[in-house]
């Protein structure tokens, strides 16, 4: 009887492990997730791509091909392009390819600042041609639209310059009459982002909660506990839209952790004037 019970338990464990392994392989595949946003500030449509949480690993060829097929007007790079454990080389390689074809704007994440020489990493990205936004605003014109791209930094540097101060700075230095985009790696500060009424906010970091509840679009595991409020997807408050990427990859040393019902994603953003068709779709 005891042997039967032990055998049954072991069998169940093996079945669970097999299910997790097979599911994890399935849910490692990248998919495009497309959002359409309307604003009265936009005269002519803009197509953007948001690449977040690359973590110095992933199929660069596939990512680049997907972006080329989309043919965006601009590329936003979210935090954790590099990784504090595996390094920077693939992150540099991806950035170097993208800047040859697109204007790329980047706001650092915790992994950039987790490296021994974070300023060297950011300097290298700038030398490659990436526009690095640390508590900074870049004013650009895209398809005739005036766009203010704001960036705040995260991680260990928050002790030197608080998020509240950074948000005040970029809010003050940007023009509210223009379409304002905020790059901010940590979605945990979403309420503060909404307070300043940025038109579009782009975040990442939570990797979709690693395990998402099927058909619920809700992450299970966050960096600060279970069921993070902003784990992935679209969140709207008044005229502000927050898009939280589930990340386009995740660190190689996390391969033992399952990523279930939660594919890595390339975020595609269509920004249109009012009275245009809108919606969200995935493929």
PDB file of C-alpha atoms in Angstrom:
ATOM      1  CA  UNK A   1       0.000   0.000   0.000  1.00  0.00           C
ATOM      2  CA  UNK A   2       2.803   2.405   0.950  1.00  0.00           C
ATOM      3  CA  UNK A   3       4.699   1.550  -2.244  1.00  0.00           C
ATOM      4  CA  UNK A   4       1.556   2.257  -4.266  1.00  0.00           C
ATOM      5  CA  UNK A   5       1.122   5.647  -2.609  1.00  0.00           C
ATOM      6  CA  UNK A   6       4.784   6.555  -3.165  1.00  0.00           C
ATOM      7  CA  UNK A   7       4.581   5.426  -6.795  1.00  0.00           C
ATOM      8  CA  UNK A   8       1.396   7.458  -7.336  1.00  0.00           C
ATOM      9  CA  UNK A   9       2.960  10.589  -5.835  1.00  0.00           C
ATOM     10  CA  UNK A  10       6.086  10.215  -7.971  1.00  0.00           C
ATOM     11  CA  UNK A  11       3.962   9.655 -11.068  1.00  0.00           C
ATOM     12  CA  UNK A  12       1.933  12.796 -10.382  1.00  0.00           C
ATOM     13  CA  UNK A  13       5.125  14.799  -9.820  1.00  0.00           C
ATOM     14  CA  UNK A  14       6.572  13.562 -13.127  1.00  0.00           C
ATOM     15  CA  UNK A  15       3.339  14.417 -14.966  1.00  0.00           C
ATOM     16  CA  UNK A  16       3.369  17.921 -13.476  1.00  0.00           C
ATOM     17  CA  UNK A  17       7.052  18.416 -14.397  1.00  0.00           C
ATOM     18  CA  UNK A  18       6.361  17.211 -17.943  1.00  0.00           C
ATOM     19  CA  UNK A  19       3.367  19.547 -18.273  1.00  0.00           C
ATOM     20  CA  UNK A  20       5.372  22.500 -17.018  1.00  0.00           C
ATOM     21  CA  UNK A  21       8.299  21.710 -19.342  1.00  0.00           C
ATOM     22  CA  UNK A  22       6.105  21.354 -22.432  1.00  0.00           C
ATOM     23  CA  UNK A  23       4.017  24.420 -21.545  1.00  0.00           C
ATOM     24  CA  UNK A  24       7.103  26.490 -20.826  1.00  0.00           C
ATOM     25  CA  UNK A  25       8.524  25.687 -24.269  1.00  0.00           C
ATOM     26  CA  UNK A  26       5.225  26.724 -25.847  1.00  0.00           C
ATOM     27  CA  UNK A  27       5.019  29.943 -23.868  1.00  0.00           C
ATOM     28  CA  UNK A  28       8.604  30.960 -24.638  1.00  0.00           C
ATOM     29  CA  UNK A  29       7.605  31.841 -28.200  1.00  0.00           C
ATOM     30  CA  UNK A  30       7.467  35.565 -28.957  1.00  0.00           C
ATOM     31  CA  UNK A  31       4.204  37.062 -30.108  1.00  0.00           C
ATOM     32  CA  UNK A  32       3.231  40.519 -31.310  1.00  0.00           C
ATOM     33  CA  UNK A  33       0.722  42.367 -29.156  1.00  0.00           C
ATOM     34  CA  UNK A  34      -0.837  45.394 -30.829  1.00  0.00           C
ATOM     35  CA  UNK A  35      -2.538  48.336 -29.156  1.00  0.00           C
ATOM     36  CA  UNK A  36      -4.351  51.212 -30.845  1.00  0.00           C
ATOM     37  CA  UNK A  37      -4.534  54.495 -28.964  1.00  0.00           C
ATOM     38  CA  UNK A  38      -6.432  57.641 -29.929  1.00  0.00           C
ATOM     39  CA  UNK A  39      -5.538  61.210 -29.088  1.00  0.00           C
ATOM     40  CA  UNK A  40      -6.739  64.610 -30.222  1.00  0.00           C
ATOM     41  CA  UNK A  41      -3.078  65.692 -30.179  1.00  0.00           C
ATOM     42  CA  UNK A  42      -2.244  63.410 -33.111  1.00  0.00           C
ATOM     43  CA  UNK A  43      -2.727  64.692 -36.665  1.00  0.00           C
ATOM     44  CA  UNK A  44      -1.222  61.784 -38.590  1.00  0.00           C
ATOM     45  CA  UNK A  45      -0.886  58.235 -37.290  1.00  0.00           C
ATOM     46  CA  UNK A  46       2.335  56.995 -35.679  1.00  0.00           C
ATOM     47  CA  UNK A  47       3.441  53.395 -35.474  1.00  0.00           C
ATOM     48  CA  UNK A  48       5.844  52.539 -32.646  1.00  0.00           C
ATOM     49  CA  UNK A  49       7.476  49.399 -31.302  1.00  0.00           C
ATOM     50  CA  UNK A  50       8.299  48.832 -27.627  1.00  0.00           C
ATOM     51  CA  UNK A  51      11.009  46.292 -26.767  1.00  0.00           C
ATOM     52  CA  UNK A  52      11.389  45.715 -23.023  1.00  0.00           C
ATOM     53  CA  UNK A  53      13.316  43.336 -20.748  1.00  0.00           C
ATOM     54  CA  UNK A  54      15.590  41.778 -23.364  1.00  0.00           C
ATOM     55  CA  UNK A  55      18.003  40.762 -20.586  1.00  0.00           C
ATOM     56  CA  UNK A  56      20.937  40.207 -22.918  1.00  0.00           C
ATOM     57  CA  UNK A  57      19.372  37.047 -24.354  1.00  0.00           C
ATOM     58  CA  UNK A  58      16.959  35.999 -27.045  1.00  0.00           C
ATOM     59  CA  UNK A  59      16.696  35.424 -30.763  1.00  0.00           C
ATOM     60  CA  UNK A  60      17.982  38.724 -32.147  1.00  0.00           C
ATOM     61  CA  UNK A  61      17.293  37.654 -35.722  1.00  0.00           C
ATOM     62  CA  UNK A  62      13.640  36.937 -35.010  1.00  0.00           C
ATOM     63  CA  UNK A  63      13.179  40.171 -33.061  1.00  0.00           C
ATOM     64  CA  UNK A  64      14.733  42.276 -35.813  1.00  0.00           C
ATOM     65  CA  UNK A  65      12.702  40.513 -38.508  1.00  0.00           C
ATOM     66  CA  UNK A  66       9.475  41.103 -36.601  1.00  0.00           C
ATOM     67  CA  UNK A  67      10.293  44.785 -36.212  1.00  0.00           C
ATOM     68  CA  UNK A  68      11.207  45.105 -39.888  1.00  0.00           C
ATOM     69  CA  UNK A  69       7.862  43.574 -40.860  1.00  0.00           C
ATOM     70  CA  UNK A  70       6.093  46.178 -38.734  1.00  0.00           C
ATOM     71  CA  UNK A  71       8.123  49.067 -40.204  1.00  0.00           C
ATOM     72  CA  UNK A  72       7.720  51.416 -37.217  1.00  0.00           C
ATOM     73  CA  UNK A  73       8.281  55.162 -37.180  1.00  0.00           C
ATOM     74  CA  UNK A  74      10.146  54.890 -33.879  1.00  0.00           C
ATOM     75  CA  UNK A  75      11.473  52.234 -31.489  1.00  0.00           C
ATOM     76  CA  UNK A  76      11.322  52.453 -27.709  1.00  0.00           C
ATOM     77  CA  UNK A  77      13.701  50.307 -25.690  1.00  0.00           C
ATOM     78  CA  UNK A  78      12.556  49.554 -22.163  1.00  0.00           C
ATOM     79  CA  UNK A  79      14.832  48.886 -19.212  1.00  0.00           C
ATOM     80  CA  UNK A  80      16.881  45.723 -18.690  1.00  0.00           C
ATOM     81  CA  UNK A  81      18.218  45.632 -22.219  1.00  0.00           C
ATOM     82  CA  UNK A  82      21.334  44.155 -20.617  1.00  0.00           C
ATOM     83  CA  UNK A  83      21.617  41.847 -17.625  1.00  0.00           C
ATOM     84  CA  UNK A  84      23.574  42.160 -14.395  1.00  0.00           C
ATOM     85  CA  UNK A  85      24.565  38.484 -14.501  1.00  0.00           C
ATOM     86  CA  UNK A  86      24.937  37.538 -18.181  1.00  0.00           C
ATOM     87  CA  UNK A  87      26.326  40.907 -19.282  1.00  0.00           C
ATOM     88  CA  UNK A  88      25.769  43.286 -22.182  1.00  0.00           C
ATOM     89  CA  UNK A  89      27.026  41.875 -25.468  1.00  0.00           C
ATOM     90  CA  UNK A  90      23.716  40.741 -26.970  1.00  0.00           C
ATOM     91  CA  UNK A  91      21.992  43.881 -25.731  1.00  0.00           C
ATOM     92  CA  UNK A  92      24.603  45.980 -27.526  1.00  0.00           C
ATOM     93  CA  UNK A  93      24.222  43.829 -30.643  1.00  0.00           C
ATOM     94  CA  UNK A  94      20.445  44.260 -30.760  1.00  0.00           C
ATOM     95  CA  UNK A  95      20.713  48.010 -30.192  1.00  0.00           C
ATOM     96  CA  UNK A  96      23.414  48.361 -32.851  1.00  0.00           C
ATOM     97  CA  UNK A  97      21.205  46.689 -35.465  1.00  0.00           C
ATOM     98  CA  UNK A  98      18.107  48.702 -34.594  1.00  0.00           C
ATOM     99  CA  UNK A  99      19.752  52.140 -34.626  1.00  0.00           C
ATOM    100  CA  UNK A 100      20.833  51.570 -38.227  1.00  0.00           C
ATOM    101  CA  UNK A 101      17.182  51.778 -39.300  1.00  0.00           C
ATOM    102  CA  UNK A 102      15.215  53.488 -36.537  1.00  0.00           C
ATOM    103  CA  UNK A 103      15.433  56.260 -33.988  1.00  0.00           C
ATOM    104  CA  UNK A 104      15.743  54.386 -30.681  1.00  0.00           C
ATOM    105  CA  UNK A 105      14.916  55.873 -27.277  1.00  0.00           C
ATOM    106  CA  UNK A 106      15.854  54.095 -24.072  1.00  0.00           C
ATOM    107  CA  UNK A 107      15.195  54.535 -20.350  1.00  0.00           C
ATOM    108  CA  UNK A 108      17.346  52.328 -18.063  1.00  0.00           C
ATOM    109  CA  UNK A 109      16.063  49.672 -15.694  1.00  0.00           C
ATOM    110  CA  UNK A 110      17.364  48.009 -12.575  1.00  0.00           C
ATOM    111  CA  UNK A 111      19.683  45.635 -14.448  1.00  0.00           C
ATOM    112  CA  UNK A 112      21.573  48.483 -16.113  1.00  0.00           C
ATOM    113  CA  UNK A 113      22.253  49.928 -12.673  1.00  0.00           C
ATOM    114  CA  UNK A 114      22.913  46.496 -11.196  1.00  0.00           C
ATOM    115  CA  UNK A 115      26.115  46.201 -13.212  1.00  0.00           C
ATOM    116  CA  UNK A 116      29.474  47.258 -11.770  1.00  0.00           C
ATOM    117  CA  UNK A 117      29.886  50.100 -14.269  1.00  0.00           C
ATOM    118  CA  UNK A 118      26.381  51.278 -15.167  1.00  0.00           C
ATOM    119  CA  UNK A 119      27.514  54.644 -16.525  1.00  0.00           C
ATOM    120  CA  UNK A 120      29.879  52.858 -18.898  1.00  0.00           C
ATOM    121  CA  UNK A 121      26.982  50.748 -20.185  1.00  0.00           C
ATOM    122  CA  UNK A 122      24.824  53.824 -20.813  1.00  0.00           C
ATOM    123  CA  UNK A 123      27.760  55.602 -22.454  1.00  0.00           C
ATOM    124  CA  UNK A 124      28.300  52.624 -24.762  1.00  0.00           C
ATOM    125  CA  UNK A 125      24.650  52.660 -25.771  1.00  0.00           C
ATOM    126  CA  UNK A 126      24.887  56.366 -26.543  1.00  0.00           C
ATOM    127  CA  UNK A 127      27.988  55.732 -28.667  1.00  0.00           C
ATOM    128  CA  UNK A 128      26.046  53.073 -30.571  1.00  0.00           C
ATOM    129  CA  UNK A 129      23.401  55.692 -31.319  1.00  0.00           C
ATOM    130  CA  UNK A 130      20.703  54.976 -28.749  1.00  0.00           C
ATOM    131  CA  UNK A 131      19.165  58.080 -27.174  1.00  0.00           C
ATOM    132  CA  UNK A 132      19.396  57.401 -23.437  1.00  0.00           C
ATOM    133  CA  UNK A 133      16.864  59.245 -21.288  1.00  0.00           C
ATOM    134  CA  UNK A 134      17.827  59.625 -17.623  1.00  0.00           C
ATOM    135  CA  UNK A 135      15.545  62.212 -16.058  1.00  0.00           C
ATOM    136  CA  UNK A 136      15.422  63.822 -19.481  1.00  0.00           C
ATOM    137  CA  UNK A 137      13.022  65.000 -22.204  1.00  0.00           C
ATOM    138  CA  UNK A 138      13.597  64.751 -25.953  1.00  0.00           C
ATOM    139  CA  UNK A 139      11.372  66.845 -28.221  1.00  0.00           C
ATOM    140  CA  UNK A 140      10.834  65.311 -31.661  1.00  0.00           C
ATOM    141  CA  UNK A 141       8.488  65.598 -34.617  1.00  0.00           C
ATOM    142  CA  UNK A 142       7.108  62.358 -36.041  1.00  0.00           C
ATOM    143  CA  UNK A 143       4.841  62.450 -39.090  1.00  0.00           C
ATOM    144  CA  UNK A 144       4.151  66.108 -38.373  1.00  0.00           C
ATOM    145  CA  UNK A 145       3.212  65.453 -34.736  1.00  0.00           C
ATOM    146  CA  UNK A 146       4.985  67.172 -31.855  1.00  0.00           C
ATOM    147  CA  UNK A 147       6.105  64.461 -29.446  1.00  0.00           C
ATOM    148  CA  UNK A 148       7.853  64.864 -26.090  1.00  0.00           C
ATOM    149  CA  UNK A 149       9.630  61.673 -25.047  1.00  0.00           C
ATOM    150  CA  UNK A 150      10.347  61.623 -21.333  1.00  0.00           C
ATOM    151  CA  UNK A 151      12.538  59.126 -19.523  1.00  0.00           C
ATOM    152  CA  UNK A 152      13.136  58.359 -15.855  1.00  0.00           C
ATOM    153  CA  UNK A 153      15.602  55.864 -14.413  1.00  0.00           C
ATOM    154  CA  UNK A 154      15.114  53.122 -11.884  1.00  0.00           C
ATOM    155  CA  UNK A 155      16.945  50.762  -9.586  1.00  0.00           C
ATOM    156  CA  UNK A 156      19.745  51.654  -7.207  1.00  0.00           C
ATOM    157  CA  UNK A 157      19.972  55.253  -8.405  1.00  0.00           C
ATOM    158  CA  UNK A 158      16.614  56.042  -6.859  1.00  0.00           C
ATOM    159  CA  UNK A 159      18.429  56.752  -3.595  1.00  0.00           C
ATOM    160  CA  UNK A 160      20.247  59.623  -5.307  1.00  0.00           C
ATOM    161  CA  UNK A 161      17.326  61.175  -7.101  1.00  0.00           C
ATOM    162  CA  UNK A 162      13.826  60.066  -6.146  1.00  0.00           C
ATOM    163  CA  UNK A 163      11.224  59.043  -8.649  1.00  0.00           C
ATOM    164  CA  UNK A 164       9.014  61.887  -7.423  1.00  0.00           C
ATOM    165  CA  UNK A 165      11.708  64.437  -8.259  1.00  0.00           C
ATOM    166  CA  UNK A 166      12.312  62.943 -11.681  1.00  0.00           C
ATOM    167  CA  UNK A 167       8.636  62.998 -12.547  1.00  0.00           C
ATOM    168  CA  UNK A 168       8.407  66.634 -11.519  1.00  0.00           C
ATOM    169  CA  UNK A 169      11.417  67.412 -13.708  1.00  0.00           C
ATOM    170  CA  UNK A 170      10.201  65.733 -16.876  1.00  0.00           C
ATOM    171  CA  UNK A 171       6.687  67.050 -16.349  1.00  0.00           C
ATOM    172  CA  UNK A 172       8.043  70.595 -16.047  1.00  0.00           C
ATOM    173  CA  UNK A 173      10.375  70.245 -19.042  1.00  0.00           C
ATOM    174  CA  UNK A 174       7.756  68.776 -21.370  1.00  0.00           C
ATOM    175  CA  UNK A 175       4.955  70.612 -23.134  1.00  0.00           C
ATOM    176  CA  UNK A 176       1.462  69.473 -22.200  1.00  0.00           C
ATOM    177  CA  UNK A 177       0.199  70.655 -25.580  1.00  0.00           C
ATOM    178  CA  UNK A 178       2.418  68.022 -27.219  1.00  0.00           C
ATOM    179  CA  UNK A 179       1.829  64.277 -27.124  1.00  0.00           C
ATOM    180  CA  UNK A 180       3.860  63.160 -24.104  1.00  0.00           C
ATOM    181  CA  UNK A 181       5.341  59.677 -23.824  1.00  0.00           C
ATOM    182  CA  UNK A 182       6.951  58.513 -20.582  1.00  0.00           C
ATOM    183  CA  UNK A 183       9.470  55.666 -20.483  1.00  0.00           C
ATOM    184  CA  UNK A 184       9.568  54.329 -16.927  1.00  0.00           C
ATOM    185  CA  UNK A 185      10.683  50.768 -16.202  1.00  0.00           C
ATOM    186  CA  UNK A 186       8.816  50.126 -12.935  1.00  0.00           C
ATOM    187  CA  UNK A 187       4.997  49.903 -13.264  1.00  0.00           C
ATOM    188  CA  UNK A 188       4.723  49.894  -9.470  1.00  0.00           C
ATOM    189  CA  UNK A 189       4.806  53.720  -9.637  1.00  0.00           C
ATOM    190  CA  UNK A 190       1.837  53.810 -12.022  1.00  0.00           C
ATOM    191  CA  UNK A 191      -0.302  55.995  -9.750  1.00  0.00           C
ATOM    192  CA  UNK A 192       2.445  58.630  -9.762  1.00  0.00           C
ATOM    193  CA  UNK A 193       2.747  58.421 -13.547  1.00  0.00           C
ATOM    194  CA  UNK A 194      -1.004  58.902 -13.946  1.00  0.00           C
ATOM    195  CA  UNK A 195      -0.921  61.896 -11.636  1.00  0.00           C
ATOM    196  CA  UNK A 196       1.103  63.855 -14.200  1.00  0.00           C
ATOM    197  CA  UNK A 197      -1.260  62.898 -17.036  1.00  0.00           C
ATOM    198  CA  UNK A 198       1.276  61.668 -19.557  1.00  0.00           C
ATOM    199  CA  UNK A 199      -0.518  60.584 -22.702  1.00  0.00           C
ATOM    200  CA  UNK A 200       1.314  57.262 -23.013  1.00  0.00           C
ATOM    201  CA  UNK A 201       3.391  55.457 -20.393  1.00  0.00           C
ATOM    202  CA  UNK A 202       5.613  52.485 -21.265  1.00  0.00           C
ATOM    203  CA  UNK A 203       6.804  50.115 -18.531  1.00  0.00           C
ATOM    204  CA  UNK A 204       8.039  46.548 -18.118  1.00  0.00           C
ATOM    205  CA  UNK A 205       9.937  44.809 -15.310  1.00  0.00           C
ATOM    206  CA  UNK A 206       7.237  42.391 -14.090  1.00  0.00           C
ATOM    207  CA  UNK A 207       7.627  39.902 -16.992  1.00  0.00           C
ATOM    208  CA  UNK A 208       3.872  39.456 -17.005  1.00  0.00           C
ATOM    209  CA  UNK A 209       3.940  37.911 -13.546  1.00  0.00           C
ATOM    210  CA  UNK A 210       5.828  34.874 -14.987  1.00  0.00           C
ATOM    211  CA  UNK A 211       2.678  32.750 -14.631  1.00  0.00           C
ATOM    212  CA  UNK A 212      -0.514  34.377 -15.898  1.00  0.00           C
ATOM    213  CA  UNK A 213      -3.979  33.174 -15.033  1.00  0.00           C
ATOM    214  CA  UNK A 214      -5.561  31.728 -18.208  1.00  0.00           C
ATOM    215  CA  UNK A 215      -8.025  34.101 -19.911  1.00  0.00           C
ATOM    216  CA  UNK A 216      -7.674  36.587 -17.028  1.00  0.00           C
ATOM    217  CA  UNK A 217      -4.673  38.647 -18.229  1.00  0.00           C
ATOM    218  CA  UNK A 218      -3.500  38.703 -14.619  1.00  0.00           C
ATOM    219  CA  UNK A 219       0.009  37.852 -13.458  1.00  0.00           C
ATOM    220  CA  UNK A 220       0.536  35.524 -10.522  1.00  0.00           C
ATOM    221  CA  UNK A 221       4.064  36.343  -9.346  1.00  0.00           C
ATOM    222  CA  UNK A 222       5.418  39.895  -9.118  1.00  0.00           C
ATOM    223  CA  UNK A 223       8.735  41.264  -7.928  1.00  0.00           C
ATOM    224  CA  UNK A 224       7.090  42.339  -4.687  1.00  0.00           C
ATOM    225  CA  UNK A 225       4.680  39.504  -4.059  1.00  0.00           C
ATOM    226  CA  UNK A 226       1.740  37.716  -5.623  1.00  0.00           C
ATOM    227  CA  UNK A 227      -0.819  39.183  -8.039  1.00  0.00           C
ATOM    228  CA  UNK A 228       0.939  42.437  -9.009  1.00  0.00           C
ATOM    229  CA  UNK A 229      -1.524  45.178  -9.897  1.00  0.00           C
ATOM    230  CA  UNK A 230       0.277  46.116 -13.125  1.00  0.00           C
ATOM    231  CA  UNK A 231       1.805  42.888 -14.432  1.00  0.00           C
ATOM    232  CA  UNK A 232       1.177  43.265 -18.145  1.00  0.00           C
ATOM    233  CA  UNK A 233      -1.265  44.758 -20.601  1.00  0.00           C
ATOM    234  CA  UNK A 234      -3.143  48.038 -20.961  1.00  0.00           C
ATOM    235  CA  UNK A 235      -4.302  50.259 -18.099  1.00  0.00           C
ATOM    236  CA  UNK A 236      -6.246  53.472 -18.670  1.00  0.00           C
ATOM    237  CA  UNK A 237      -6.983  56.393 -16.383  1.00  0.00           C
ATOM    238  CA  UNK A 238      -8.769  59.356 -17.911  1.00  0.00           C
ATOM    239  CA  UNK A 239      -6.660  60.295 -20.953  1.00  0.00           C
ATOM    240  CA  UNK A 240      -3.501  58.458 -19.851  1.00  0.00           C
ATOM    241  CA  UNK A 241      -2.664  54.998 -21.146  1.00  0.00           C
ATOM    242  CA  UNK A 242      -0.143  52.727 -19.419  1.00  0.00           C
ATOM    243  CA  UNK A 243       1.205  49.791 -21.422  1.00  0.00           C
ATOM    244  CA  UNK A 244       3.165  47.228 -19.411  1.00  0.00           C
ATOM    245  CA  UNK A 245       5.199  44.867 -21.565  1.00  0.00           C
ATOM    246  CA  UNK A 246       5.537  41.275 -20.450  1.00  0.00           C
ATOM    247  CA  UNK A 247       9.087  41.398 -21.765  1.00  0.00           C
ATOM    248  CA  UNK A 248      10.568  40.045 -24.956  1.00  0.00           C
ATOM    249  CA  UNK A 249      12.777  37.517 -23.188  1.00  0.00           C
ATOM    250  CA  UNK A 250      13.938  36.633 -19.727  1.00  0.00           C
ATOM    251  CA  UNK A 251      17.313  35.802 -18.175  1.00  0.00           C
ATOM    252  CA  UNK A 252      18.927  32.495 -19.079  1.00  0.00           C
ATOM    253  CA  UNK A 253      19.417  31.719 -15.414  1.00  0.00           C
ATOM    254  CA  UNK A 254      15.605  31.843 -15.006  1.00  0.00           C
ATOM    255  CA  UNK A 255      15.015  28.954 -17.392  1.00  0.00           C
ATOM    256  CA  UNK A 256      14.215  26.684 -14.473  1.00  0.00           C
ATOM    257  CA  UNK A 257      11.173  28.875 -13.748  1.00  0.00           C
ATOM    258  CA  UNK A 258       8.070  28.239 -15.854  1.00  0.00           C
ATOM    259  CA  UNK A 259       6.533  30.978 -17.952  1.00  0.00           C
ATOM    260  CA  UNK A 260       2.975  29.752 -18.329  1.00  0.00           C
ATOM    261  CA  UNK A 261       0.128  31.403 -20.310  1.00  0.00           C
ATOM    262  CA  UNK A 262       2.521  34.322 -20.635  1.00  0.00           C
ATOM    263  CA  UNK A 263       4.443  34.534 -23.889  1.00  0.00           C
ATOM    264  CA  UNK A 264       7.296  36.991 -24.349  1.00  0.00           C
ATOM    265  CA  UNK A 265       5.987  39.827 -26.469  1.00  0.00           C
ATOM    266  CA  UNK A 266       6.861  42.565 -28.903  1.00  0.00           C
ATOM    267  CA  UNK A 267       4.571  45.524 -28.243  1.00  0.00           C
ATOM    268  CA  UNK A 268       3.264  47.346 -31.319  1.00  0.00           C
ATOM    269  CA  UNK A 269       1.566  50.699 -30.741  1.00  0.00           C
ATOM    270  CA  UNK A 270      -0.620  52.512 -33.262  1.00  0.00           C
ATOM    271  CA  UNK A 271      -1.206  56.093 -32.132  1.00  0.00           C
ATOM    272  CA  UNK A 272      -4.009  57.754 -34.070  1.00  0.00           C
ATOM    273  CA  UNK A 273      -6.072  60.886 -34.111  1.00  0.00           C
ATOM    274  CA  UNK A 274      -9.612  60.728 -32.794  1.00  0.00           C
ATOM    275  CA  UNK A 275     -12.423  59.028 -34.711  1.00  0.00           C
ATOM    276  CA  UNK A 276     -10.172  56.256 -35.973  1.00  0.00           C
ATOM    277  CA  UNK A 277     -10.734  52.541 -35.588  1.00  0.00           C
ATOM    278  CA  UNK A 278      -9.276  51.235 -32.379  1.00  0.00           C
ATOM    279  CA  UNK A 279      -8.731  47.951 -30.660  1.00  0.00           C
ATOM    280  CA  UNK A 280      -6.173  45.395 -29.501  1.00  0.00           C
ATOM    281  CA  UNK A 281      -5.117  42.171 -31.070  1.00  0.00           C
ATOM    282  CA  UNK A 282      -2.410  39.582 -30.677  1.00  0.00           C
ATOM    283  CA  UNK A 283      -0.743  37.294 -33.142  1.00  0.00           C
TER     284      UNK A 283
END
